[in-house]
XYZ file of C-alpha atoms in Angstrom:
162
model
C 0.072 -0.019 -0.033
C 1.292 3.448 -0.803
C 0.741 6.447 1.502
C 1.439 9.004 -1.071
C 2.102 9.320 -4.793
C 3.254 12.037 -7.188
C 1.747 11.429 -10.675
C 2.816 12.808 -14.009
C -0.358 14.589 -15.230
C 1.069 15.768 -18.588
C -0.598 19.108 -19.590
C -3.939 20.333 -21.028
C -3.155 18.467 -24.216
C -2.435 15.040 -22.403
C -3.921 12.202 -24.242
C -3.894 9.917 -21.117
C -6.357 12.033 -19.292
C -8.733 9.122 -18.693
C -5.922 6.825 -17.484
C -4.783 9.711 -15.179
C -8.374 10.206 -13.845
C -8.450 6.641 -13.013
C -5.204 6.870 -10.950
C -6.422 10.053 -9.188
C -9.732 8.576 -8.439
C -8.057 5.348 -7.079
C -5.838 7.602 -4.779
C -9.073 9.485 -3.487
C -10.944 6.170 -2.901
C -8.019 4.694 -1.011
C -7.008 7.755 1.079
C -3.515 8.115 -0.635
C -2.092 11.582 -0.632
C -1.318 12.752 -4.078
C 0.690 15.357 -5.972
C 1.089 15.999 -9.592
C 3.727 16.845 -12.052
C 2.636 19.196 -14.984
C 4.751 19.183 -18.124
C 3.937 22.692 -19.423
C 2.982 23.344 -23.088
C 5.616 25.750 -24.004
C 4.030 26.848 -27.350
C 2.731 30.112 -26.097
C 1.810 31.994 -23.000
C -2.000 31.122 -23.621
C -0.914 27.372 -23.654
C 0.671 27.864 -20.250
C -2.563 29.411 -18.945
C -4.504 26.446 -20.358
C -2.315 24.243 -18.215
C -3.172 26.219 -15.165
C -6.914 25.648 -16.087
C -6.168 21.883 -16.420
C -4.618 21.900 -12.923
C -7.687 23.688 -11.600
C -9.950 21.164 -13.128
C -7.937 18.269 -11.627
C -8.043 19.923 -8.117
C -11.661 20.596 -8.349
C -12.303 16.830 -8.937
C -9.697 15.132 -6.710
C -7.934 15.667 -3.413
C -4.404 16.806 -4.394
C -2.734 17.448 -1.048
C 0.813 17.491 -2.148
C 2.158 20.153 -4.536
C 1.399 20.670 -8.169
C 4.991 20.565 -9.509
C 5.971 22.463 -12.676
C 8.238 20.127 -14.640
C 11.428 22.398 -15.243
C 12.983 19.650 -17.453
C 10.282 20.272 -20.122
C 11.162 24.050 -20.097
C 14.860 23.483 -20.117
C 14.878 20.880 -22.766
C 13.090 23.086 -25.214
C 15.757 24.639 -27.225
C 13.572 27.100 -28.892
C 13.060 29.091 -25.565
C 15.483 31.806 -24.489
C 15.965 32.591 -20.816
C 13.489 35.591 -21.020
C 10.735 33.297 -22.422
C 11.629 30.504 -20.034
C 11.287 32.974 -17.114
C 7.878 34.400 -18.613
C 6.306 30.930 -18.878
C 7.494 29.611 -15.519
C 6.579 32.736 -13.750
C 3.177 32.810 -15.301
C 2.364 29.255 -14.498
C 3.732 29.502 -10.856
C 2.008 32.975 -10.191
C -1.389 31.988 -11.763
C -1.424 28.761 -9.712
C -0.418 30.601 -6.532
C -3.034 33.348 -7.150
C -5.662 30.510 -7.440
C -4.588 29.083 -3.947
C -2.811 26.138 -5.546
C 0.218 24.842 -3.701
C 3.011 24.641 -6.314
C 6.536 23.647 -6.580
C 9.266 22.824 -9.181
C 10.257 19.447 -10.457
C 13.297 18.230 -12.405
C 16.819 16.835 -12.586
C 19.322 18.435 -10.253
C 21.340 19.858 -13.195
C 18.230 21.379 -14.849
C 16.899 22.837 -11.685
C 20.262 24.457 -11.078
C 20.328 25.816 -14.593
C 16.663 26.982 -14.345
C 17.460 28.897 -11.187
C 20.506 30.472 -12.870
C 18.630 31.384 -16.111
C 15.389 32.618 -14.510
C 16.225 33.692 -10.941
C 13.235 31.701 -9.868
C 13.655 29.851 -6.550
C 12.060 29.459 -3.058
C 9.478 26.948 -4.266
C 9.314 23.495 -2.895
C 11.383 21.240 -5.121
C 11.084 17.681 -6.217
C 14.802 16.864 -7.245
C 15.880 13.991 -9.390
C 19.410 13.410 -8.446
C 21.574 13.052 -11.606
C 25.034 13.391 -10.261
C 27.108 12.350 -7.249
C 25.381 14.836 -4.917
C 22.411 17.257 -5.074
C 23.563 20.714 -5.854
C 20.352 22.484 -6.022
C 20.397 24.519 -2.871
C 16.773 25.192 -2.521
C 16.030 21.397 -2.222
C 14.619 19.754 0.809
C 16.665 16.782 1.555
C 15.143 13.892 3.199
C 17.063 10.748 4.219
C 15.075 7.758 2.855
C 17.631 5.096 3.761
C 16.014 2.294 5.840
C 12.696 4.088 5.996
C 9.249 2.789 4.952
C 6.861 4.879 2.913
C 4.994 6.002 6.131
C 8.175 7.409 7.596
C 9.176 9.148 4.354
C 5.663 10.668 4.147
C 6.029 11.969 7.719
C 9.302 13.604 6.852
C 7.874 15.107 3.640
C 4.813 16.486 5.537
C 7.096 18.264 8.011
C 8.026 20.677 5.068
C 4.550 21.211 3.668
């Protein structure tokens, strides 16, 4: 049994919405705390706002008690975006979510989160960091020791930071 999950919810164009709905419904029915990762559509600012509407629709239907994480890897891997556009899209998503009372954070590999912070100056959000090197260098990360802990103990550690 899982005590919490963080699901990749894609974006407003996600073709697996029914599958994702089934997962979120399962979490609700089984009292599993849930967070979601959003891979923003970086085609335009209006697409980013569509992603926020998508998040709002998920939250209106399901109990999402953990953060909605902006997938920074999606932004950093889009070579068509310059740092100004990256900043504009990320800030728009994070601010619009925050303005709507949505608990947001950032998600990505350690190296991309470090570059994202350097390019955009955006920090001070909860971070879900995927370690991709010898050590975590992203200094805004919450570090939780998971060694020799079950999922209940890990969840209690995470909740301390929420």
